[in-house]
Coordinates of N, CA and C in Angstrom, one line a residue:
M1 N -12.3 -2.8 -12.2 CA -11.7 -2.5 -10.9 C -11.8 -1.0 -10.7
Q2 N -12.3 -0.6 -9.5 CA -12.4 0.8 -9.2 C -11.1 1.3 -8.4
T3 N -10.2 1.9 -9.2 CA -9.0 2.3 -8.6 C -9.0 3.8 -8.2
L4 N -8.6 4.1 -7.0 CA -8.6 5.5 -6.5 C -7.2 5.9 -6.0
L5 N -6.8 7.1 -6.3 CA -5.5 7.6 -5.9 C -5.7 8.6 -4.8
I6 N -5.0 8.4 -3.7 CA -4.9 9.4 -2.6 C -3.6 10.1 -2.7
L7 N -3.7 11.4 -2.9 CA -2.5 12.2 -3.3 C -2.3 13.4 -2.3
P8 N -1.5 13.2 -1.3 CA -1.1 14.3 -0.4 C -0.4 15.4 -1.2
L9 N -0.7 16.6 -0.9 CA -0.1 17.8 -1.6 C 0.7 18.6 -0.7
G10 N 1.9 19.0 -1.1 CA 2.7 20.0 -0.5 C 2.9 21.2 -1.4
V11 N 4.1 21.6 -1.6 CA 4.3 22.8 -2.4 C 5.2 22.5 -3.6
T12 N 5.5 21.2 -3.8 CA 6.3 20.7 -4.9 C 5.4 20.1 -6.0
G13 N 5.1 20.9 -7.0 CA 4.2 20.5 -8.1 C 4.8 19.4 -9.0
E14 N 6.1 19.5 -9.2 CA 6.8 18.5 -10.1 C 6.6 17.1 -9.6
T15 N 6.7 16.8 -8.3 CA 6.5 15.5 -7.7 C 5.1 15.0 -7.9
V16 N 4.1 15.9 -7.7 CA 2.7 15.5 -7.8 C 2.5 15.1 -9.3
Q17 N 3.0 15.9 -10.2 CA 2.8 15.6 -11.6 C 3.5 14.3 -12.0
G18 N 4.6 14.0 -11.4 CA 5.3 12.8 -11.6 C 4.5 11.6 -11.2
V19 N 3.9 11.7 -10.0 CA 3.0 10.6 -9.5 C 1.8 10.3 -10.5
L20 N 1.2 11.4 -10.9 CA 0.1 11.3 -11.8 C 0.5 10.6 -13.1
N21 N 1.7 11.0 -13.6 CA 2.2 10.4 -14.9 C 2.5 9.0 -14.7
A22 N 3.0 8.6 -13.5 CA 3.5 7.2 -13.3 C 2.3 6.3 -13.0
T23 N 1.2 6.8 -12.7 CA 0.0 6.0 -12.4 C -0.7 5.7 -13.7
R24 N -0.3 4.6 -14.2 CA -0.7 4.2 -15.6 C -2.0 3.4 -15.7
E25 N -2.7 3.2 -14.6 CA -4.0 2.5 -14.6 C -5.1 3.4 -14.5
P26 N -6.3 3.0 -15.1 CA -7.5 3.9 -15.1 C -7.9 4.2 -13.7
L27 N -8.2 5.5 -13.4 CA -8.6 5.9 -12.1 C -10.0 6.4 -12.1
V28 N -10.8 5.9 -11.0 CA -12.1 6.4 -10.9 C -12.1 7.8 -10.2
G29 N -11.1 8.0 -9.4 CA -11.0 9.3 -8.7 C -9.7 9.6 -8.1
V30 N -9.4 10.9 -7.9 CA -8.2 11.3 -7.2 C -8.6 12.2 -6.0
I31 N -8.1 11.9 -4.8 CA -8.4 12.7 -3.6 C -7.1 13.3 -3.2
T32 N -7.0 14.7 -3.4 CA -5.9 15.4 -2.9 C -6.1 15.8 -1.4
V33 N -5.1 15.7 -0.6 CA -5.2 16.0 0.8 C -4.0 16.9 1.1
T34 N -4.3 18.0 1.8 CA -3.2 18.9 2.2 C -3.5 19.5 3.6
T35 N -2.4 20.1 4.1 CA -2.6 20.9 5.3 C -2.9 22.4 4.9
A36 N -3.4 23.2 5.9 CA -3.6 24.6 5.6 C -2.3 25.3 5.4
G37 N -2.4 26.4 4.6 CA -1.2 27.2 4.4 C -0.6 27.2 3.0
F38 N 0.1 28.2 2.6 CA 0.7 28.3 1.3 C -0.3 28.1 0.2
D39 N -1.5 28.7 0.4 CA -2.6 28.5 -0.4 C -2.4 28.9 -1.9
E40 N -1.7 30.0 -2.1 CA -1.4 30.5 -3.5 C -0.6 29.5 -4.3
T41 N 0.5 29.0 -3.6 CA 1.3 28.0 -4.3 C 0.5 26.7 -4.6
K42 N -0.3 26.3 -3.6 CA -1.0 25.0 -3.8 C -2.1 25.2 -4.8
K43 N -2.6 26.4 -5.0 CA -3.8 26.6 -5.9 C -3.4 26.2 -7.3
E44 N -2.2 26.5 -7.7 CA -1.7 26.1 -9.1 C -1.6 24.6 -9.2
I45 N -1.1 23.9 -8.1 CA -1.0 22.5 -8.1 C -2.3 21.8 -8.2
I46 N -3.3 22.3 -7.4 CA -4.6 21.7 -7.4 C -5.3 21.9 -8.8
R47 N -5.1 23.1 -9.4 CA -5.6 23.3 -10.7 C -5.1 22.3 -11.7
A48 N -3.8 22.0 -11.6 CA -3.2 21.1 -12.5 C -3.7 19.7 -12.3
V49 N -4.0 19.3 -11.1 CA -4.5 18.0 -10.8 C -5.9 17.9 -11.3
K50 N -6.7 19.0 -11.2 CA -8.1 19.0 -11.7 C -8.1 18.8 -13.2
Q51 N -7.2 19.5 -13.9 CA -7.1 19.4 -15.3 C -6.7 17.9 -15.7
A52 N -5.8 17.3 -15.0 CA -5.4 16.0 -15.3 C -6.5 15.0 -15.1
C53 N -7.3 15.2 -14.1 CA -8.5 14.4 -13.8 C -9.5 14.5 -14.9
E54 N -9.7 15.7 -15.4 CA -10.7 15.9 -16.5 C -10.2 15.2 -17.8
L55 N -8.9 15.2 -18.0 CA -8.4 14.5 -19.2 C -8.5 13.0 -19.1
I56 N -8.4 12.4 -17.9 CA -8.5 10.9 -17.8 C -9.8 10.5 -17.4
G57 N -10.8 11.4 -17.2 CA -12.1 11.0 -16.8 C -12.3 10.6 -15.4
A58 N -11.5 11.1 -14.5 CA -11.6 10.8 -13.1 C -12.2 11.9 -12.3
K59 N -12.9 11.6 -11.2 CA -13.4 12.6 -10.4 C -12.3 13.1 -9.4
H60 N -12.4 14.4 -9.1 CA -11.4 15.0 -8.2 C -12.1 15.5 -6.9
Y61 N -11.5 15.2 -5.8 CA -12.0 15.7 -4.5 C -10.8 16.3 -3.7
H62 N -11.0 17.3 -2.9 CA -9.9 17.9 -2.2 C -10.3 18.1 -0.7
I63 N -9.3 17.7 0.2 CA -9.5 17.8 1.6 C -8.4 18.6 2.2
V64 N -8.8 19.5 3.1 CA -7.8 20.3 3.9 C -7.9 19.9 5.3
V65 N -6.7 19.6 5.9 CA -6.6 19.2 7.3 C -5.8 20.2 8.1
N66 N -6.4 20.7 9.2 CA -5.7 21.6 10.1 C -5.0 20.8 11.2
P67 N -3.8 21.2 11.6 CA -3.1 20.5 12.6 C -3.8 20.3 13.9
D68 N -4.7 21.2 14.2 CA -5.5 21.1 15.5 C -6.8 20.4 15.3
N69 N -7.1 19.8 14.1 CA -8.4 19.2 13.8 C -8.2 18.1 12.8
A70 N -8.2 16.9 13.2 CA -8.1 15.8 12.3 C -9.4 15.3 11.7
E71 N -10.5 15.9 12.1 CA -11.8 15.5 11.7 C -12.0 15.4 10.2
P72 N -11.4 16.3 9.4 CA -11.6 16.2 7.9 C -11.1 14.8 7.3
I73 N -10.2 14.1 8.0 CA -9.8 12.8 7.5 C -11.0 11.8 7.5
A74 N -12.0 12.1 8.3 CA -13.2 11.3 8.2 C -13.9 11.4 6.9
E75 N -13.7 12.6 6.3 CA -14.2 12.8 4.9 C -13.5 11.9 3.9
L76 N -12.2 11.7 4.1 CA -11.5 10.8 3.2 C -12.1 9.4 3.3
Y77 N -12.3 8.9 4.5 CA -13.0 7.6 4.8 C -14.3 7.6 4.1
R78 N -15.1 8.6 4.2 CA -16.5 8.7 3.7 C -16.4 8.6 2.1
L79 N -15.4 9.3 1.5 CA -15.3 9.2 0.1 C -14.9 7.8 -0.4
L80 N -14.0 7.2 0.4 CA -13.6 5.8 0.0 C -14.8 4.9 0.0
R81 N -15.7 5.0 1.0 CA -16.9 4.2 1.0 C -17.9 4.6 -0.1
K82 N -18.0 5.9 -0.4 CA -18.9 6.4 -1.4 C -18.5 5.9 -2.8
L83 N -17.2 5.9 -3.0 CA -16.7 5.5 -4.4 C -16.5 4.0 -4.5
T84 N -16.7 3.3 -3.4 CA -16.5 1.8 -3.4 C -15.3 1.4 -4.1
A85 N -14.2 2.0 -3.8 CA -12.9 1.7 -4.4 C -12.5 0.2 -4.1
T86 N -12.1 -0.5 -5.1 CA -11.6 -1.9 -4.9 C -10.1 -1.9 -4.9
R87 N -9.5 -0.9 -5.3 CA -8.0 -0.8 -5.3 C -7.7 0.7 -4.9
V88 N -6.8 0.9 -3.9 CA -6.5 2.2 -3.4 C -5.0 2.4 -3.5
L89 N -4.5 3.5 -4.1 CA -3.1 3.8 -4.2 C -2.9 5.0 -3.4
V90 N -1.9 5.0 -2.5 CA -1.6 6.1 -1.6 C -0.2 6.6 -1.9
S91 N -0.1 7.8 -2.3 CA 1.2 8.4 -2.6 C 2.0 8.6 -1.3
G92 N 3.1 8.0 -1.1 CA 4.0 8.2 0.0 C 5.2 9.1 -0.3
V93 N 5.2 9.7 -1.5 CA 6.3 10.5 -1.9 C 5.9 12.0 -2.1
T94 N 4.7 12.4 -1.7 CA 4.3 13.7 -1.9 C 3.6 14.2 -0.5
G95 N 3.6 15.5 -0.4 CA 2.8 16.1 0.7 C 3.5 16.1 2.0
S96 N 2.9 16.7 3.0 CA 3.4 16.9 4.4 C 3.5 15.5 5.1
R97 N 4.6 15.3 5.8 CA 4.7 14.1 6.6 C 3.6 14.0 7.7
Y98 N 3.1 15.1 8.1 CA 2.0 15.1 9.1 C 0.8 14.3 8.6
L99 N 0.6 14.3 7.3 CA -0.6 13.7 6.8 C -0.6 12.2 6.7
L100 N 0.6 11.6 6.6 CA 0.6 10.1 6.3 C 0.0 9.3 7.4
P101 N 0.3 9.5 8.7 CA -0.3 8.7 9.7 C -1.9 8.9 9.7
L102 N -2.3 10.1 9.5 CA -3.8 10.3 9.4 C -4.4 9.5 8.3
I103 N -3.8 9.7 7.1 CA -4.3 9.0 5.9 C -4.3 7.4 6.2
T104 N -3.2 7.0 6.8 CA -3.0 5.6 7.0 C -4.2 5.0 7.9
Q105 N -4.6 5.7 8.9 CA -5.6 5.2 9.8 C -7.0 5.1 9.0
A106 N -7.3 6.1 8.2 CA -8.5 6.0 7.4 C -8.5 4.9 6.4
V107 N -7.3 4.7 5.7 CA -7.2 3.7 4.7 C -7.3 2.3 5.3
L108 N -6.6 2.1 6.4 CA -6.6 0.8 7.1 C -8.0 0.5 7.6
R109 N -8.7 1.5 8.0 CA -10.1 1.2 8.5 C -10.9 0.8 7.3
Y110 N -10.8 1.4 6.1 CA -11.5 1.0 4.9 C -11.1 -0.4 4.5
W111 N -9.8 -0.7 4.5 CA -9.3 -2.0 4.1 C -9.9 -3.1 5.0
H112 N -9.9 -2.8 6.3 CA -10.4 -3.7 7.3 C -11.9 -4.1 7.0
E113 N -12.7 -3.1 6.5 CA -14.1 -3.3 6.3 C -14.3 -4.0 4.9
T114 N -13.5 -3.7 3.9 CA -13.8 -4.2 2.6 C -12.8 -5.1 2.0
K115 N -11.6 -5.2 2.6 CA -10.5 -6.0 2.0 C -10.1 -5.6 0.6
A116 N -10.3 -4.3 0.3 CA -9.8 -3.7 -0.9 C -8.3 -3.9 -1.0
E117 N -7.8 -3.9 -2.3 CA -6.3 -3.9 -2.4 C -5.8 -2.5 -2.1
V118 N -4.8 -2.4 -1.3 CA -4.2 -1.1 -0.9 C -2.7 -1.1 -1.2
F119 N -2.2 -0.1 -1.9 CA -0.8 -0.1 -2.3 C -0.2 1.3 -1.9
L120 N 1.0 1.3 -1.6 CA 1.8 2.5 -1.3 C 2.7 2.8 -2.4
I121 N 2.7 4.1 -2.9 CA 3.7 4.5 -3.9 C 4.9 4.9 -3.0
H122 N 5.9 4.1 -3.1 CA 7.0 4.2 -2.1 C 8.3 4.5 -2.8
G123 N 9.2 5.3 -2.2 CA 10.5 5.6 -2.8 C 11.0 6.9 -2.2
V124 N 12.1 7.4 -2.9 CA 12.7 8.6 -2.5 C 12.4 9.6 -3.6
E125 N 12.0 10.8 -3.1 CA 11.7 11.9 -4.1 C 12.9 12.2 -5.0
G126 N 12.6 12.2 -6.3 CA 13.7 12.4 -7.3 C 14.3 11.1 -7.7
E127 N 14.0 10.0 -7.1 CA 14.5 8.7 -7.4 C 13.4 7.8 -7.9
K128 N 13.7 6.5 -8.1 CA 12.7 5.5 -8.6 C 11.7 5.2 -7.5
W129 N 10.4 5.1 -7.9 CA 9.3 4.7 -7.0 C 8.8 3.4 -7.4
S130 N 8.2 2.7 -6.4 CA 7.6 1.4 -6.7 C 6.3 1.3 -6.0
L131 N 5.5 0.4 -6.4 CA 4.1 0.2 -5.8 C 4.3 -1.1 -4.9
V132 N 4.1 -0.8 -3.6 CA 4.3 -1.9 -2.6 C 3.0 -2.1 -1.8
P133 N 2.7 -3.3 -1.3 CA 1.5 -3.5 -0.5 C 1.5 -2.7 0.8
F134 N 0.5 -1.9 0.9 CA 0.4 -0.9 2.0 C 0.3 -1.6 3.4
T135 N -0.6 -2.6 3.4 CA -0.9 -3.3 4.7 C 0.3 -4.1 5.3
G136 N 1.3 -4.5 4.4 CA 2.4 -5.2 4.9 C 3.3 -4.5 5.9
F137 N 3.3 -3.2 5.9 CA 4.1 -2.5 6.8 C 3.5 -2.4 8.2
F138 N 2.3 -3.0 8.4 CA 1.6 -2.9 9.7 C 1.3 -4.3 10.3
V139 N 2.1 -5.3 9.8 CA 2.0 -6.7 10.3 C 3.2 -6.8 11.3
Y140 N 3.0 -7.3 12.5 CA 4.1 -7.5 13.4 C 4.1 -8.9 14.0
D141 N 3.1 -9.7 13.7 CA 3.1 -11.1 14.2 C 2.3 -11.9 13.2
L142 N 2.6 -13.2 13.2 CA 1.9 -14.2 12.4 C 1.5 -15.4 13.2
K143 N 0.5 -16.1 12.7 CA 0.1 -17.4 13.3 C 1.2 -18.4 13.0
R144 N 1.3 -19.4 13.8 CA 2.4 -20.4 13.8 C 2.7 -20.9 12.4
E145 N 1.6 -21.4 11.7 CA 1.8 -22.0 10.4 C 2.2 -21.0 9.4
Q146 N 1.6 -19.8 9.5 CA 1.9 -18.7 8.6 C 3.4 -18.3 8.7
K147 N 3.8 -18.2 10.0 CA 5.2 -17.8 10.3 C 6.2 -18.8 9.7
E148 N 5.9 -20.1 9.9 CA 6.8 -21.1 9.4 C 7.0 -21.0 7.9
V149 N 5.9 -20.9 7.2 CA 6.0 -20.8 5.7 C 6.7 -19.5 5.3
F150 N 6.3 -18.4 6.0 CA 6.9 -17.1 5.7 C 8.4 -17.1 5.9
M151 N 8.9 -17.7 7.0 CA 10.3 -17.7 7.2 C 11.1 -18.6 6.2
R152 N 10.4 -19.7 5.8 CA 11.1 -20.5 4.8 C 11.2 -19.8 3.5
I153 N 10.1 -19.1 3.1 CA 10.2 -18.3 1.9 C 11.3 -17.3 1.9
Y154 N 11.4 -16.6 3.0 CA 12.3 -15.4 3.0 C 13.8 -15.9 3.4
S155 N 13.9 -17.1 3.9 CA 15.3 -17.6 4.1 C 16.0 -18.0 2.8
D156 N 15.2 -18.2 1.8 CA 15.7 -18.5 0.4 C 16.3 -17.1 -0.2
P157 N 17.5 -17.1 -0.7 CA 18.1 -15.9 -1.2 C 17.4 -15.3 -2.5
R158 N 16.6 -16.1 -3.2 CA 16.0 -15.7 -4.4 C 14.8 -14.8 -4.1
N159 N 14.5 -13.9 -5.1 CA 13.4 -13.0 -5.0 C 12.1 -13.7 -5.4
I160 N 12.1 -14.7 -6.3 CA 11.0 -15.4 -6.7 C 11.2 -16.9 -6.6
L161 N 10.2 -17.5 -6.0 CA 10.2 -19.0 -5.8 C 9.0 -19.6 -6.5
G162 N 9.2 -20.9 -6.9 CA 8.1 -21.7 -7.4 C 7.3 -22.3 -6.3
T163 N 5.9 -22.2 -6.5 CA 5.0 -22.7 -5.5 C 5.2 -24.3 -5.4
K164 N 5.3 -24.9 -6.5 CA 5.4 -26.4 -6.6 C 6.8 -26.8 -5.9
E165 N 7.8 -26.0 -6.1 CA 9.1 -26.3 -5.5 C 9.0 -26.2 -4.0
L166 N 8.3 -25.2 -3.5 CA 8.1 -25.0 -2.0 C 7.4 -26.2 -1.5
I167 N 6.3 -26.6 -2.2 CA 5.5 -27.8 -1.7 C 6.3 -29.0 -1.6
E168 N 7.1 -29.3 -2.7 CA 7.9 -30.5 -2.7 C 9.0 -30.5 -1.7
K169 N 9.7 -29.4 -1.5 CA 10.8 -29.3 -0.7 C 10.4 -29.6 0.8
Y170 N 9.3 -29.0 1.2 CA 8.9 -29.1 2.6 C 7.7 -30.1 2.9
G171 N 7.2 -30.7 1.8 CA 6.1 -31.7 2.0 C 4.8 -31.1 2.4
Y172 N 4.5 -29.9 1.9 CA 3.2 -29.3 2.2 C 2.1 -29.9 1.4
G173 N 0.9 -29.9 2.0 CA -0.3 -30.4 1.3 C -1.1 -29.2 0.7
R174 N -2.3 -29.5 0.3 CA -3.1 -28.4 -0.4 C -3.4 -27.2 0.5
S175 N -3.3 -27.4 1.8 CA -3.6 -26.3 2.7 C -2.6 -25.2 2.6
I176 N -1.5 -25.5 2.0 CA -0.5 -24.4 1.8 C -1.0 -23.2 1.0
Y177 N -2.0 -23.5 0.1 CA -2.5 -22.4 -0.7 C -3.3 -21.4 0.1
K178 N -4.0 -21.9 1.2 CA -4.7 -21.0 2.1 C -3.7 -20.2 2.9
V179 N -2.6 -20.8 3.3 CA -1.6 -20.0 4.0 C -1.0 -19.0 3.1
L180 N -0.6 -19.3 1.9 CA -0.1 -18.4 1.0 C -1.1 -17.2 0.7
G181 N -2.3 -17.6 0.6 CA -3.4 -16.6 0.4 C -3.4 -15.6 1.5
K182 N -3.3 -16.0 2.8 CA -3.2 -15.2 3.9 C -2.0 -14.3 3.9
L183 N -0.9 -14.8 3.6 CA 0.4 -14.0 3.5 C 0.2 -12.9 2.4
E184 N -0.4 -13.3 1.3 CA -0.6 -12.3 0.3 C -1.6 -11.2 0.8
E185 N -2.6 -11.6 1.4 CA -3.6 -10.7 1.9 C -3.0 -9.7 2.9
K186 N -2.0 -10.1 3.6 CA -1.3 -9.3 4.6 C -0.3 -8.4 3.9
G187 N 0.0 -8.6 2.6 CA 1.0 -7.8 1.9 C 2.4 -8.3 2.0
L188 N 2.6 -9.5 2.5 CA 3.9 -10.0 2.7 C 4.5 -10.8 1.6
I189 N 3.7 -11.2 0.6 CA 4.1 -11.8 -0.6 C 3.2 -11.5 -1.7
K190 N 3.6 -11.7 -3.0 CA 2.7 -11.7 -4.1 C 2.7 -13.1 -4.6
H191 N 1.5 -13.6 -4.9 CA 1.4 -15.0 -5.2 C 0.3 -15.3 -6.3
N192 N 0.8 -16.1 -7.3 CA -0.2 -16.7 -8.1 C 0.0 -18.2 -8.0
R193 N -0.7 -19.0 -8.7 CA -0.6 -20.5 -8.5 C 0.8 -21.1 -8.6
N194 N 1.6 -20.5 -9.5 CA 2.9 -21.1 -9.7 C 4.1 -20.3 -9.3
K195 N 3.9 -19.1 -8.7 CA 5.0 -18.2 -8.4 C 4.7 -17.4 -7.1
I196 N 5.8 -17.4 -6.3 CA 5.8 -16.6 -5.0 C 6.8 -15.5 -5.1
E197 N 6.4 -14.3 -5.0 CA 7.4 -13.2 -5.1 C 7.4 -12.4 -3.8
K198 N 8.6 -12.1 -3.3 CA 8.8 -11.3 -2.1 C 8.4 -9.9 -2.3
T199 N 8.0 -9.2 -1.1 CA 7.7 -7.8 -1.1 C 8.6 -7.0 -0.2
L200 N 8.7 -5.7 -0.3 CA 9.5 -4.9 0.6 C 9.0 -5.1 2.1
P201 N 7.7 -5.0 2.3 CA 7.2 -5.2 3.7 C 7.6 -6.5 4.3
G202 N 7.5 -7.5 3.4 CA 7.9 -8.9 3.8 C 9.3 -9.0 4.2
R203 N 10.2 -8.4 3.4 CA 11.6 -8.4 3.7 C 11.9 -7.8 5.0
L204 N 11.2 -6.6 5.3 CA 11.4 -5.9 6.5 C 11.0 -6.8 7.7
L205 N 9.8 -7.4 7.6 CA 9.3 -8.2 8.7 C 10.2 -9.4 9.0
Y206 N 10.7 -10.0 7.9 CA 11.6 -11.2 8.0 C 12.8 -10.8 8.9
F207 N 13.5 -9.7 8.6 CA 14.7 -9.3 9.4 C 14.3 -8.9 10.8
L208 N 13.1 -8.3 11.0 CA 12.7 -8.0 12.3 C 12.4 -9.2 13.2
L209 N 11.8 -10.2 12.5 CA 11.5 -11.5 13.2 C 12.8 -12.2 13.6
K210 N 13.8 -12.2 12.6 CA 15.1 -12.8 12.9 C 15.8 -12.1 14.1
E211 N 15.7 -10.8 14.0 CA 16.4 -10.1 15.1 C 15.7 -10.4 16.5
G212 N 14.4 -10.4 16.5 CA 13.7 -10.7 17.7 C 14.0 -12.1 18.2
E213 N 14.3 -13.0 17.4 CA 14.6 -14.4 17.8 C 16.1 -14.6 18.1
G214 N 16.9 -13.5 17.9 CA 18.3 -13.5 18.2 C 19.1 -14.4 17.2
D215 N 18.6 -14.4 16.0 CA 19.3 -15.2 14.9 C 20.3 -14.2 14.3
E216 N 21.5 -14.4 14.5 CA 22.5 -13.6 13.9 C 23.2 -14.2 12.7
S217 N 22.6 -15.3 12.2 CA 23.3 -16.0 11.0 C 23.0 -15.2 9.8

């Protein structure tokens, strides 16, 4: 699996180092992305990232984005295609807030073309982080059958459900596996043959859909 880390950079080196240390899977490359300014401070952080990449055998690429020119983000998209990443990790706990929407558009474009796995390193700086499905945060509607299964999963108070249990409870046929596959592709559940696990984006969408339907129960 070709795993790539996209690492926005700000001026806090400790958080960047923390993300690198927490990423325990082999990386084919690390792309650091930053805005212009504070070059001397960032120089040390970039040097540390380069050294870390050399130690783990990953390639390092660096992109600078100016607020009046988003064109360099196209370079990020080009690198994703060049490296043919099958799994992309995006750090959501480092760097300028300005960068995240720009990175998001490039990553979603790549995901749309390749269906690569895309995850967000999500959490609060200085607190615990988790790896959550990136695409799940950008789902706002579901097809009728998908929505029915999704709402039934999330109306159960447990975090993990058995697939066989769901099938028996609601009388689903073999087609349920295709529906579960689509929900997983959208980042709304994690699924293997015998287990369905909820995700943070899925929880969020569930409450939004309930609110939209006026369900106050």
